[in-house]
Amino acid sequence: MAARAMRNFGLTDLRLIAPRDGWTVDGAGMQAAKDAAAGAGDIVAGAPVYPDIPSAVRDLSRLYATTARERGQGKPVVTPAAEMPLIHHRISAGQGVGILFGAERTGLTNDEVSYADAVMSFPVDPGFASLNLAQAVLLISYDWRKAAFGDVSPIAAPPPDAPASREAVMALFASLETALTAAGYFSAPEKKDVMTQNLRNIIHRLAAGEQDVRTLHRVVRALSEKGSRQ
Amino acid sequence: MAARAMRNFGLTDLRLIAPRDGWTVDGAGMQAAKDAAAGAGDIVAGAPVYPDIPSAVRDLSRLYATTARERGQGKPVVTPAAEMPLIHHRISAGQGVGILFGAERTGLTNDEVSYADAVMSFPVDPGFASLNLAQAVLLISYDWRKAAFGDVSPIAAPPPDAPASREAVMALFASLETALTAAGYFSAPEKKDVMTQNLRNIIHRLAAGEQDVRTLHRVVRALSEKGSRQ
């Protein structure tokens, strides 16, 4: 699940430190992890395995320890969103930066935290801090993506419908005004100007496209024909 | 898992629309969901159930549909992080705002998306967009928390160790310089000034606390005594 979370946001460099039993190329742990990773199984299968933290982080120049508890070690505490621009800056300059996660049930020990430059912690509700490992990886990967590639969804907003010409909008309004006059909508002559302006502003606020204006024309016609049949 | 994600970031208003079989107070679906929610089971148990979208959103004034696919409906596409300050502003003003999620396997239909004012989509890697429902809820809840309560971890950075007095830092440096002189470290007299400045700057960069200075004093003493015994 952690690998799948990473892959969603373009991260692939997963390192494993002293994984539990069954973690071999053909082991049960590996197979279960590849299944959970779905399309990110290659990240799991290719993850280097280290016996301890020092060997896993030797090529890095900065290390953050994720923890939800205060450790009394006097380290700076940062949040992912606030720190990620700096992390991205360091990585862009060729420096290696790592985020250290603890085991699912126990988290990082104080000894493990002591290897880190700083503690990374989430802005959770103090009354219910219960993020699991894959959730923590997801949130950090998300903030990484935004810092490195911008907060841009691959679903670009579609190009707007060809905007209706002013002439088409005026014609729609004229048609609506005619139908409303016939229907007795403007019963108070002294208010007609204000009522007309309000309607015109509502229609402009639609920022209607050509197709929208054609649709609304048909709606006005259908309603006024229905009215005249009654 | 969605309820647990929400609770981590202080959200509780979960609404269910046409849940699948077994969703009754004593049903199997309810029990499985409460188990998965762990400490957030009350959100699941208390979630109102609606037969359809219109009844579920009738008291809201704005609705976002989460989707990873472009629907050709010409709706604005927003990202959670960029939109959340506006959503928080609306909610603070007493307006109801909802985020609509589709079923786990199928997502939202085009008909369901058409009820929304805008599409909400994540800045994922275009080559691997595979967030599940609970992950999407987690990311949106996270961005909500930051917008509503600030990006603040409940682990405040501990108050710094009482900073060492300048006098203590100077005494540490004098002790180090004496030990290094005795050890023959300053072998090139013309470089002694620069070497001394470098060391002084390293020590200042530590921003050492009183306890740190005492520790370093003992380290210098231990090393220089070891040296004198050799």
mmCIF file of N, CA, C and O in Angstrom, chain A residues 1 4-5 7-10 37 39-40 67-70 74-77 79-82 119 121-126 128-132 135 138-139 142-143 145-146 150-158, chain B residues 1 4-5 7-10 37 39-40 67-70 74-77 79-82 119 121-126 128-132 135 138-139 142-143 145-146 150-158:
data_model
loop_
_atom_site.group_PDB
_atom_site.id
_atom_site.type_symbol
_atom_site.label_atom_id
_atom_site.label_comp_id
_atom_site.label_asym_id
_atom_site.label_seq_id
_atom_site.Cartn_x
_atom_site.Cartn_y
_atom_site.Cartn_z
ATOM 1 N N MET A 1 0.829 -1.204 0.000
ATOM 2 C CA MET A 1 0.000 0.000 0.000
ATOM 3 C C MET A 1 0.868 1.261 0.000
ATOM 4 O O MET A 1 0.521 2.261 -0.599
ATOM 5 N N ARG A 4 2.135 1.691 -3.556
ATOM 6 C CA ARG A 4 1.057 2.193 -4.405
ATOM 7 C C ARG A 4 0.823 3.687 -4.140
ATOM 8 O O ARG A 4 0.591 4.465 -5.060
ATOM 9 N N ALA A 5 0.893 4.072 -2.876
ATOM 10 C CA ALA A 5 0.745 5.485 -2.531
ATOM 11 C C ALA A 5 1.845 6.308 -3.194
ATOM 12 O O ALA A 5 1.595 7.368 -3.776
ATOM 13 N N ARG A 7 3.667 5.593 -5.884
ATOM 14 C CA ARG A 7 3.571 5.602 -7.347
ATOM 15 C C ARG A 7 2.519 6.596 -7.844
ATOM 16 O O ARG A 7 2.690 7.237 -8.887
ATOM 17 N N ASN A 8 1.425 6.759 -7.073
ATOM 18 C CA ASN A 8 0.423 7.746 -7.466
ATOM 19 C C ASN A 8 1.018 9.138 -7.632
ATOM 20 O O ASN A 8 0.527 9.941 -8.418
ATOM 21 N N PHE A 9 2.045 9.416 -6.839
ATOM 22 C CA PHE A 9 2.602 10.758 -6.882
ATOM 23 C C PHE A 9 4.017 10.775 -7.455
ATOM 24 O O PHE A 9 4.775 11.720 -7.244
ATOM 25 N N GLY A 10 4.356 9.707 -8.183
ATOM 26 C CA GLY A 10 5.589 9.721 -8.966
ATOM 27 C C GLY A 10 6.850 9.371 -8.203
ATOM 28 O O GLY A 10 7.952 9.572 -8.717
ATOM 29 N N ALA A 37 0.392 -3.987 -3.663
ATOM 30 C CA ALA A 37 0.892 -2.820 -4.373
ATOM 31 C C ALA A 37 0.208 -2.639 -5.723
ATOM 32 O O ALA A 37 0.330 -1.590 -6.349
ATOM 33 N N GLY A 39 -0.428 -2.096 -9.236
ATOM 34 C CA GLY A 39 0.454 -1.663 -10.320
ATOM 35 C C GLY A 39 1.798 -1.123 -9.868
ATOM 36 O O GLY A 39 2.602 -0.716 -10.698
ATOM 37 N N ALA A 40 2.047 -1.126 -8.573
ATOM 38 C CA ALA A 40 3.329 -0.623 -8.085
ATOM 39 C C ALA A 40 4.198 -1.756 -7.557
ATOM 40 O O ALA A 40 5.143 -1.524 -6.797
ATOM 41 N N THR A 67 6.989 10.761 13.012
ATOM 42 C CA THR A 67 6.493 10.277 14.300
ATOM 43 C C THR A 67 5.351 11.161 14.773
ATOM 44 O O THR A 67 5.303 12.352 14.458
ATOM 45 N N ALA A 68 4.435 10.557 15.503
ATOM 46 C CA ALA A 68 3.298 11.301 16.028
ATOM 47 C C ALA A 68 3.490 11.646 17.501
ATOM 48 O O ALA A 68 2.644 12.259 18.108
ATOM 49 N N ARG A 69 4.647 11.205 18.061
ATOM 50 C CA ARG A 69 4.868 11.467 19.473
ATOM 51 C C ARG A 69 6.104 12.325 19.673
ATOM 52 O O ARG A 69 7.079 12.210 18.945
ATOM 53 N N GLU A 70 6.047 13.141 20.666
ATOM 54 C CA GLU A 70 7.180 13.963 21.025
ATOM 55 C C GLU A 70 8.221 13.067 21.696
ATOM 56 O O GLU A 70 7.891 12.230 22.530
ATOM 57 N N GLY A 74 14.710 17.141 21.372
ATOM 58 C CA GLY A 74 15.062 18.508 21.019
ATOM 59 C C GLY A 74 15.232 18.757 19.534
ATOM 60 O O GLY A 74 15.794 19.772 19.131
ATOM 61 N N LYS A 75 14.743 17.834 18.695
ATOM 62 C CA LYS A 75 14.894 18.041 17.245
ATOM 63 C C LYS A 75 13.826 19.003 16.745
ATOM 64 O O LYS A 75 12.723 19.060 17.295
ATOM 65 N N PRO A 76 14.140 19.725 15.673
ATOM 66 C CA PRO A 76 13.099 20.550 15.059
ATOM 67 C C PRO A 76 11.939 19.663 14.595
ATOM 68 O O PRO A 76 12.156 18.534 14.176
ATOM 69 N N VAL A 77 10.713 20.167 14.700
ATOM 70 C CA VAL A 77 9.532 19.454 14.212
ATOM 71 C C VAL A 77 8.992 20.202 13.004
ATOM 72 O O VAL A 77 8.726 21.403 13.090
ATOM 73 N N THR A 79 6.294 20.096 9.403
ATOM 74 C CA THR A 79 5.178 19.427 8.740
ATOM 75 C C THR A 79 5.570 19.161 7.286
ATOM 76 O O THR A 79 6.394 19.880 6.711
ATOM 77 N N PRO A 80 4.989 18.137 6.671
ATOM 78 C CA PRO A 80 5.368 17.809 5.289
ATOM 79 C C PRO A 80 5.142 18.975 4.329
ATOM 80 O O PRO A 80 6.012 19.305 3.521
ATOM 81 N N ALA A 81 3.987 19.614 4.418
ATOM 82 C CA ALA A 81 3.675 20.664 3.438
ATOM 83 C C ALA A 81 4.646 21.837 3.565
ATOM 84 O O ALA A 81 5.082 22.409 2.565
ATOM 85 N N ALA A 82 4.993 22.192 4.803
ATOM 86 C CA ALA A 82 5.870 23.343 4.991
ATOM 87 C C ALA A 82 7.308 23.018 4.603
ATOM 88 O O ALA A 82 8.045 23.889 4.134
ATOM 89 N N VAL A 119 12.243 15.921 12.962
ATOM 90 C CA VAL A 119 11.033 15.102 13.061
ATOM 91 C C VAL A 119 9.999 15.669 12.099
ATOM 92 O O VAL A 119 9.823 16.885 12.010
ATOM 93 N N SER A 121 5.993 15.582 11.214
ATOM 94 C CA SER A 121 4.750 15.216 11.889
ATOM 95 C C SER A 121 3.573 15.901 11.200
ATOM 96 O O SER A 121 3.715 16.990 10.656
ATOM 97 N N PHE A 122 2.411 15.268 11.241
ATOM 98 C CA PHE A 122 1.246 15.745 10.481
ATOM 99 C C PHE A 122 0.343 16.639 11.330
ATOM 100 O O PHE A 122 0.224 16.427 12.542
ATOM 101 N N PRO A 123 -0.336 17.568 10.695
ATOM 102 C CA PRO A 123 -1.268 18.447 11.410
ATOM 103 C C PRO A 123 -2.589 17.739 11.684
ATOM 104 O O PRO A 123 -3.641 18.175 11.215
ATOM 105 N N VAL A 124 -2.538 16.652 12.429
ATOM 106 C CA VAL A 124 -3.756 15.886 12.726
ATOM 107 C C VAL A 124 -4.519 16.490 13.892
ATOM 108 O O VAL A 124 -4.010 17.346 14.611
ATOM 109 N N ASP A 125 -5.758 16.009 14.067
ATOM 110 C CA ASP A 125 -6.544 16.358 15.251
ATOM 111 C C ASP A 125 -5.840 15.774 16.469
ATOM 112 O O ASP A 125 -5.628 14.564 16.539
ATOM 113 N N PRO A 126 -5.479 16.611 17.435
ATOM 114 C CA PRO A 126 -4.748 16.083 18.595
ATOM 115 C C PRO A 126 -5.521 14.985 19.324
ATOM 116 O O PRO A 126 -4.927 14.122 19.960
ATOM 117 N N PHE A 128 -7.234 12.563 17.954
ATOM 118 C CA PHE A 128 -7.335 11.304 17.214
ATOM 119 C C PHE A 128 -6.235 11.237 16.174
ATOM 120 O O PHE A 128 -6.454 11.512 14.999
ATOM 121 N N ALA A 129 -5.043 10.929 16.606
ATOM 122 C CA ALA A 129 -3.926 10.801 15.671
ATOM 123 C C ALA A 129 -3.700 9.319 15.444
ATOM 124 O O ALA A 129 -3.131 8.636 16.270
ATOM 125 N N SER A 130 -4.186 8.814 14.331
ATOM 126 C CA SER A 130 -4.172 7.369 14.113
ATOM 127 C C SER A 130 -3.910 7.053 12.647
ATOM 128 O O SER A 130 -4.648 6.323 12.009
ATOM 129 N N LEU A 131 -2.874 7.656 12.093
ATOM 130 C CA LEU A 131 -2.520 7.378 10.696
ATOM 131 C C LEU A 131 -1.695 6.096 10.649
ATOM 132 O O LEU A 131 -0.763 5.920 11.421
ATOM 133 N N ASN A 132 -2.025 5.220 9.704
ATOM 134 C CA ASN A 132 -1.169 4.049 9.568
ATOM 135 C C ASN A 132 -0.021 4.361 8.602
ATOM 136 O O ASN A 132 0.089 5.470 8.055
ATOM 137 N N GLN A 135 -0.897 5.405 5.014
ATOM 138 C CA GLN A 135 -1.514 6.736 4.991
ATOM 139 C C GLN A 135 -0.453 7.827 5.136
ATOM 140 O O GLN A 135 -0.506 8.854 4.457
ATOM 141 N N LEU A 138 1.322 8.125 1.948
ATOM 142 C CA LEU A 138 0.468 8.784 0.951
ATOM 143 C C LEU A 138 0.503 10.304 1.106
ATOM 144 O O LEU A 138 0.677 11.042 0.135
ATOM 145 N N LEU A 139 0.350 10.773 2.340
ATOM 146 C CA LEU A 139 0.292 12.218 2.566
ATOM 147 C C LEU A 139 1.625 12.878 2.224
ATOM 148 O O LEU A 139 1.667 13.960 1.627
ATOM 149 N N TYR A 142 2.064 12.971 -1.517
ATOM 150 C CA TYR A 142 1.171 13.993 -2.073
ATOM 151 C C TYR A 142 1.811 15.383 -1.966
ATOM 152 O O TYR A 142 1.860 16.144 -2.939
ATOM 153 N N ASP A 143 2.331 15.687 -0.791
ATOM 154 C CA ASP A 143 2.969 16.991 -0.617
ATOM 155 C C ASP A 143 4.234 17.110 -1.467
ATOM 156 O O ASP A 143 4.561 18.188 -1.962
ATOM 157 N N ARG A 145 4.662 15.702 -4.394
ATOM 158 C CA ARG A 145 4.213 15.928 -5.774
ATOM 159 C C ARG A 145 3.897 17.407 -6.012
ATOM 160 O O ARG A 145 4.260 17.994 -7.029
ATOM 161 N N LYS A 146 3.169 17.993 -5.051
ATOM 162 C CA LYS A 146 2.779 19.394 -5.212
ATOM 163 C C LYS A 146 4.003 20.303 -5.245
ATOM 164 O O LYS A 146 4.055 21.263 -6.023
ATOM 165 N N GLY A 150 4.013 20.881 -8.927
ATOM 166 C CA GLY A 150 2.892 21.809 -8.888
ATOM 167 C C GLY A 150 1.590 21.096 -8.566
ATOM 168 O O GLY A 150 1.484 19.881 -8.706
ATOM 169 N N ASP A 151 0.627 21.870 -8.126
ATOM 170 C CA ASP A 151 -0.665 21.329 -7.714
ATOM 171 C C ASP A 151 -1.583 21.263 -8.926
ATOM 172 O O ASP A 151 -2.555 22.005 -9.041
ATOM 173 N N VAL A 152 -1.234 20.344 -9.844
ATOM 174 C CA VAL A 152 -1.919 20.332 -11.139
ATOM 175 C C VAL A 152 -2.521 18.952 -11.391
ATOM 176 O O VAL A 152 -1.812 17.952 -11.460
ATOM 177 N N SER A 153 -3.809 18.897 -11.530
ATOM 178 C CA SER A 153 -4.470 17.632 -11.862
ATOM 179 C C SER A 153 -4.252 17.297 -13.332
ATOM 180 O O SER A 153 -4.242 18.178 -14.178
ATOM 181 N N PRO A 154 -4.077 15.992 -13.642
ATOM 182 C CA PRO A 154 -3.969 15.629 -15.068
ATOM 183 C C PRO A 154 -5.267 15.863 -15.834
ATOM 184 O O PRO A 154 -5.248 15.889 -17.058
ATOM 185 N N ILE A 155 -6.381 16.006 -15.120
ATOM 186 C CA ILE A 155 -7.616 16.402 -15.810
ATOM 187 C C ILE A 155 -7.595 17.899 -15.970
ATOM 188 O O ILE A 155 -8.054 18.640 -15.100
ATOM 189 N N ALA A 156 -7.078 18.361 -17.068
ATOM 190 C CA ALA A 156 -7.155 19.802 -17.294
ATOM 191 C C ALA A 156 -8.624 20.167 -17.453
ATOM 192 O O ALA A 156 -9.417 19.372 -17.950
ATOM 193 N N ALA A 157 -8.976 21.345 -16.977
ATOM 194 C CA ALA A 157 -10.328 21.813 -17.251
ATOM 195 C C ALA A 157 -10.500 21.817 -18.765
ATOM 196 O O ALA A 157 -9.619 22.262 -19.497
ATOM 197 N N PRO A 158 -11.612 21.292 -19.243
ATOM 198 C CA PRO A 158 -11.788 21.236 -20.698
ATOM 199 C C PRO A 158 -11.831 22.639 -21.272
ATOM 200 O O PRO A 158 -12.229 23.576 -20.581
ATOM 201 N N MET B 1 -12.493 2.837 6.678
ATOM 202 C CA MET B 1 -11.213 3.499 6.455
ATOM 203 C C MET B 1 -11.413 4.979 6.118
ATOM 204 O O MET B 1 -10.622 5.828 6.496
ATOM 205 N N ARG B 4 -12.142 6.739 9.389
ATOM 206 C CA ARG B 4 -10.909 6.884 10.162
ATOM 207 C C ARG B 4 -10.043 8.007 9.581
ATOM 208 O O ARG B 4 -9.436 8.788 10.320
ATOM 209 N N ALA B 5 -10.009 8.091 8.257
ATOM 210 C CA ALA B 5 -9.257 9.169 7.608
ATOM 211 C C ALA B 5 -9.828 10.529 8.007
ATOM 212 O O ALA B 5 -9.092 11.456 8.354
ATOM 213 N N ARG B 7 -11.622 11.346 10.683
ATOM 214 C CA ARG B 7 -11.451 11.638 12.098
ATOM 215 C C ARG B 7 -10.035 12.136 12.418
ATOM 216 O O ARG B 7 -9.835 12.999 13.276
ATOM 217 N N ASN B 8 -9.042 11.607 11.705
ATOM 218 C CA ASN B 8 -7.676 12.081 11.914
ATOM 219 C C ASN B 8 -7.565 13.591 11.719
ATOM 220 O O ASN B 8 -6.712 14.234 12.322
ATOM 221 N N PHE B 9 -8.397 14.124 10.832
ATOM 222 C CA PHE B 9 -8.285 15.544 10.530
ATOM 223 C C PHE B 9 -9.505 16.326 11.011
ATOM 224 O O PHE B 9 -9.770 17.428 10.544
ATOM 225 N N GLY B 10 -10.238 15.724 11.955
ATOM 226 C CA GLY B 10 -11.284 16.462 12.642
ATOM 227 C C GLY B 10 -12.605 16.567 11.914
ATOM 228 O O GLY B 10 -13.457 17.361 12.303
ATOM 229 N N ALA B 37 -13.152 1.103 10.898
ATOM 230 C CA ALA B 37 -13.028 2.504 11.310
ATOM 231 C C ALA B 37 -12.263 2.648 12.616
ATOM 232 O O ALA B 37 -11.867 3.742 12.987
ATOM 233 N N GLY B 39 -11.262 3.619 15.937
ATOM 234 C CA GLY B 39 -11.786 4.634 16.835
ATOM 235 C C GLY B 39 -12.763 5.606 16.208
ATOM 236 O O GLY B 39 -13.261 6.497 16.880
ATOM 237 N N ALA B 40 -13.056 5.427 14.929
ATOM 238 C CA ALA B 40 -13.987 6.323 14.262
ATOM 239 C C ALA B 40 -15.309 5.624 13.957
ATOM 240 O O ALA B 40 -16.082 6.067 13.113
ATOM 241 N N THR B 67 -13.295 12.986 -9.047
ATOM 242 C CA THR B 67 -13.154 12.057 -10.162
ATOM 243 C C THR B 67 -11.763 12.191 -10.755
ATOM 244 O O THR B 67 -11.157 13.260 -10.710
ATOM 245 N N ALA B 68 -11.266 11.087 -11.280
ATOM 246 C CA ALA B 68 -9.939 11.091 -11.900
ATOM 247 C C ALA B 68 -10.047 11.132 -13.418
ATOM 248 O O ALA B 68 -9.042 11.137 -14.105
ATOM 249 N N ARG B 69 -11.303 11.151 -13.917
ATOM 250 C CA ARG B 69 -11.458 11.163 -15.374
ATOM 251 C C ARG B 69 -12.181 12.419 -15.824
ATOM 252 O O ARG B 69 -13.066 12.922 -15.137
ATOM 253 N N GLU B 70 -11.816 12.874 -16.980
ATOM 254 C CA GLU B 70 -12.483 14.021 -17.580
ATOM 255 C C GLU B 70 -13.862 13.546 -18.078
ATOM 256 O O GLU B 70 -13.991 12.491 -18.669
ATOM 257 N N GLY B 74 -17.779 20.089 -19.030
ATOM 258 C CA GLY B 74 -17.446 21.503 -19.016
ATOM 259 C C GLY B 74 -17.411 22.133 -17.641
ATOM 260 O O GLY B 74 -17.446 23.356 -17.502
ATOM 261 N N LYS B 75 -17.332 21.298 -16.595
ATOM 262 C CA LYS B 75 -17.284 21.873 -15.248
ATOM 263 C C LYS B 75 -15.869 22.339 -14.924
ATOM 264 O O LYS B 75 -14.893 21.771 -15.415
ATOM 265 N N PRO B 76 -15.764 23.337 -14.057
ATOM 266 C CA PRO B 76 -14.430 23.714 -13.598
ATOM 267 C C PRO B 76 -13.770 22.539 -12.888
ATOM 268 O O PRO B 76 -14.459 21.767 -12.206
ATOM 269 N N VAL B 77 -12.458 22.394 -13.038
ATOM 270 C CA VAL B 77 -11.704 21.359 -12.342
ATOM 271 C C VAL B 77 -10.812 22.040 -11.304
ATOM 272 O O VAL B 77 -10.039 22.937 -11.643
ATOM 273 N N THR B 79 -8.257 21.543 -7.636
ATOM 274 C CA THR B 79 -7.525 20.610 -6.777
ATOM 275 C C THR B 79 -7.913 20.899 -5.316
ATOM 276 O O THR B 79 -8.281 22.029 -4.984
ATOM 277 N N PRO B 80 -7.829 19.885 -4.464
ATOM 278 C CA PRO B 80 -8.240 20.100 -3.063
ATOM 279 C C PRO B 80 -7.452 21.220 -2.395
ATOM 280 O O PRO B 80 -8.037 22.077 -1.721
ATOM 281 N N ALA B 81 -6.138 21.221 -2.552
ATOM 282 C CA ALA B 81 -5.329 22.208 -1.830
ATOM 283 C C ALA B 81 -5.669 23.625 -2.269
ATOM 284 O O ALA B 81 -5.742 24.540 -1.455
ATOM 285 N N ALA B 82 -5.884 23.800 -3.567
ATOM 286 C CA ALA B 82 -6.157 25.150 -4.065
ATOM 287 C C ALA B 82 -7.559 25.618 -3.691
ATOM 288 O O ALA B 82 -7.788 26.804 -3.473
ATOM 289 N N VAL B 119 -15.623 19.819 -10.468
ATOM 290 C CA VAL B 119 -14.932 18.548 -10.306
ATOM 291 C C VAL B 119 -13.703 18.784 -9.432
ATOM 292 O O VAL B 119 -12.988 19.779 -9.616
ATOM 293 N N SER B 121 -10.119 17.111 -8.336
ATOM 294 C CA SER B 121 -9.225 16.075 -8.848
ATOM 295 C C SER B 121 -7.830 16.284 -8.261
ATOM 296 O O SER B 121 -7.421 17.410 -7.986
ATOM 297 N N PHE B 122 -7.095 15.195 -8.099
ATOM 298 C CA PHE B 122 -5.802 15.251 -7.417
ATOM 299 C C PHE B 122 -4.632 15.418 -8.391
ATOM 300 O O PHE B 122 -4.693 14.908 -9.512
ATOM 301 N N PRO B 123 -3.566 16.063 -7.938
ATOM 302 C CA PRO B 123 -2.381 16.238 -8.790
ATOM 303 C C PRO B 123 -1.540 14.964 -8.820
ATOM 304 O O PRO B 123 -0.385 14.974 -8.422
ATOM 305 N N VAL B 124 -2.112 13.882 -9.313
ATOM 306 C CA VAL B 124 -1.398 12.593 -9.356
ATOM 307 C C VAL B 124 -0.502 12.513 -10.585
ATOM 308 O O VAL B 124 -0.604 13.317 -11.510
ATOM 309 N N ASP B 125 0.364 11.494 -10.552
ATOM 310 C CA ASP B 125 1.161 11.182 -11.739
ATOM 311 C C ASP B 125 0.207 10.712 -12.834
ATOM 312 O O ASP B 125 -0.536 9.752 -12.636
ATOM 313 N N PRO B 126 0.199 11.368 -13.992
ATOM 314 C CA PRO B 126 -0.760 10.984 -15.043
ATOM 315 C C PRO B 126 -0.604 9.518 -15.448
ATOM 316 O O PRO B 126 -1.558 8.898 -15.908
ATOM 317 N N PHE B 128 -0.091 6.982 -13.476
ATOM 318 C CA PHE B 128 -0.525 6.011 -12.458
ATOM 319 C C PHE B 128 -1.475 6.688 -11.485
ATOM 320 O O PHE B 128 -1.083 7.077 -10.400
ATOM 321 N N ALA B 129 -2.700 6.880 -11.914
ATOM 322 C CA ALA B 129 -3.699 7.481 -11.038
ATOM 323 C C ALA B 129 -4.551 6.355 -10.491
ATOM 324 O O ALA B 129 -5.424 5.849 -11.162
ATOM 325 N N SER B 130 -4.278 5.948 -9.262
ATOM 326 C CA SER B 130 -4.942 4.766 -8.718
ATOM 327 C C SER B 130 -5.219 4.944 -7.240
ATOM 328 O O SER B 130 -4.843 4.135 -6.421
ATOM 329 N N LEU B 131 -5.862 6.054 -6.897
ATOM 330 C CA LEU B 131 -6.226 6.280 -5.501
ATOM 331 C C LEU B 131 -7.529 5.559 -5.194
ATOM 332 O O LEU B 131 -8.480 5.647 -5.978
ATOM 333 N N ASN B 132 -7.581 4.886 -4.077
ATOM 334 C CA ASN B 132 -8.872 4.296 -3.711
ATOM 335 C C ASN B 132 -9.696 5.312 -2.912
ATOM 336 O O ASN B 132 -9.245 6.423 -2.632
ATOM 337 N N GLN B 135 -8.257 6.619 0.379
ATOM 338 C CA GLN B 135 -7.106 7.499 0.131
ATOM 339 C C GLN B 135 -7.565 8.884 -0.312
ATOM 340 O O GLN B 135 -7.009 9.904 0.107
ATOM 341 N N LEU B 138 -8.830 10.675 2.624
ATOM 342 C CA LEU B 138 -7.712 11.080 3.483
ATOM 343 C C LEU B 138 -7.065 12.372 2.981
ATOM 344 O O LEU B 138 -6.818 13.310 3.750
ATOM 345 N N LEU B 139 -6.792 12.425 1.682
ATOM 346 C CA LEU B 139 -6.096 13.594 1.134
ATOM 347 C C LEU B 139 -6.961 14.851 1.242
ATOM 348 O O LEU B 139 -6.463 15.929 1.575
ATOM 349 N N TYR B 142 -7.104 15.974 4.846
ATOM 350 C CA TYR B 142 -5.808 16.587 5.193
ATOM 351 C C TYR B 142 -5.760 18.045 4.730
ATOM 352 O O TYR B 142 -5.398 18.955 5.491
ATOM 353 N N ASP B 143 -6.153 18.277 3.481
ATOM 354 C CA ASP B 143 -6.141 19.654 2.988
ATOM 355 C C ASP B 143 -7.160 20.526 3.720
ATOM 356 O O ASP B 143 -6.934 21.710 3.941
ATOM 357 N N ARG B 145 -8.023 20.175 6.866
ATOM 358 C CA ARG B 145 -7.443 20.483 8.179
ATOM 359 C C ARG B 145 -6.469 21.669 8.078
ATOM 360 O O ARG B 145 -6.468 22.571 8.923
ATOM 361 N N LYS B 146 -5.610 21.615 7.056
ATOM 362 C CA LYS B 146 -4.618 22.685 6.915
ATOM 363 C C LYS B 146 -5.294 24.027 6.677
ATOM 364 O O LYS B 146 -4.867 25.055 7.216
ATOM 365 N N GLY B 150 -4.838 25.365 10.135
ATOM 366 C CA GLY B 150 -3.429 25.667 9.950
ATOM 367 C C GLY B 150 -2.609 24.388 9.868
ATOM 368 O O GLY B 150 -3.053 23.314 10.285
ATOM 369 N N ASP B 151 -1.425 24.505 9.314
ATOM 370 C CA ASP B 151 -0.543 23.359 9.102
ATOM 371 C C ASP B 151 0.310 23.164 10.360
ATOM 372 O O ASP B 151 1.521 23.405 10.358
ATOM 373 N N VAL B 152 -0.358 22.746 11.432
ATOM 374 C CA VAL B 152 0.305 22.719 12.733
ATOM 375 C C VAL B 152 0.232 21.316 13.329
ATOM 376 O O VAL B 152 -0.850 20.798 13.583
ATOM 377 N N SER B 153 1.361 20.715 13.556
ATOM 378 C CA SER B 153 1.396 19.408 14.197
ATOM 379 C C SER B 153 1.132 19.555 15.682
ATOM 380 O O SER B 153 1.573 20.519 16.305
ATOM 381 N N PRO B 154 0.397 18.589 16.274
ATOM 382 C CA PRO B 154 0.212 18.651 17.729
ATOM 383 C C PRO B 154 1.514 18.442 18.504
ATOM 384 O O PRO B 154 1.571 18.750 19.688
ATOM 385 N N ILE B 155 2.526 17.885 17.837
ATOM 386 C CA ILE B 155 3.840 17.820 18.486
ATOM 387 C C ILE B 155 4.503 19.161 18.309
ATOM 388 O O ILE B 155 5.183 19.401 17.314
ATOM 389 N N ALA B 156 4.301 20.041 19.228
ATOM 390 C CA ALA B 156 5.029 21.310 19.119
ATOM 391 C C ALA B 156 6.516 20.992 19.270
ATOM 392 O O ALA B 156 6.885 20.063 19.981
ATOM 393 N N ALA B 157 7.327 21.738 18.579
ATOM 394 C CA ALA B 157 8.757 21.595 18.819
ATOM 395 C C ALA B 157 8.979 21.863 20.297
ATOM 396 O O ALA B 157 8.424 22.814 20.855
ATOM 397 N N PRO B 158 9.751 21.013 20.943
ATOM 398 C CA PRO B 158 9.948 21.213 22.381
ATOM 399 C C PRO B 158 10.623 22.550 22.621
ATOM 400 O O PRO B 158 11.379 23.033 21.787
#
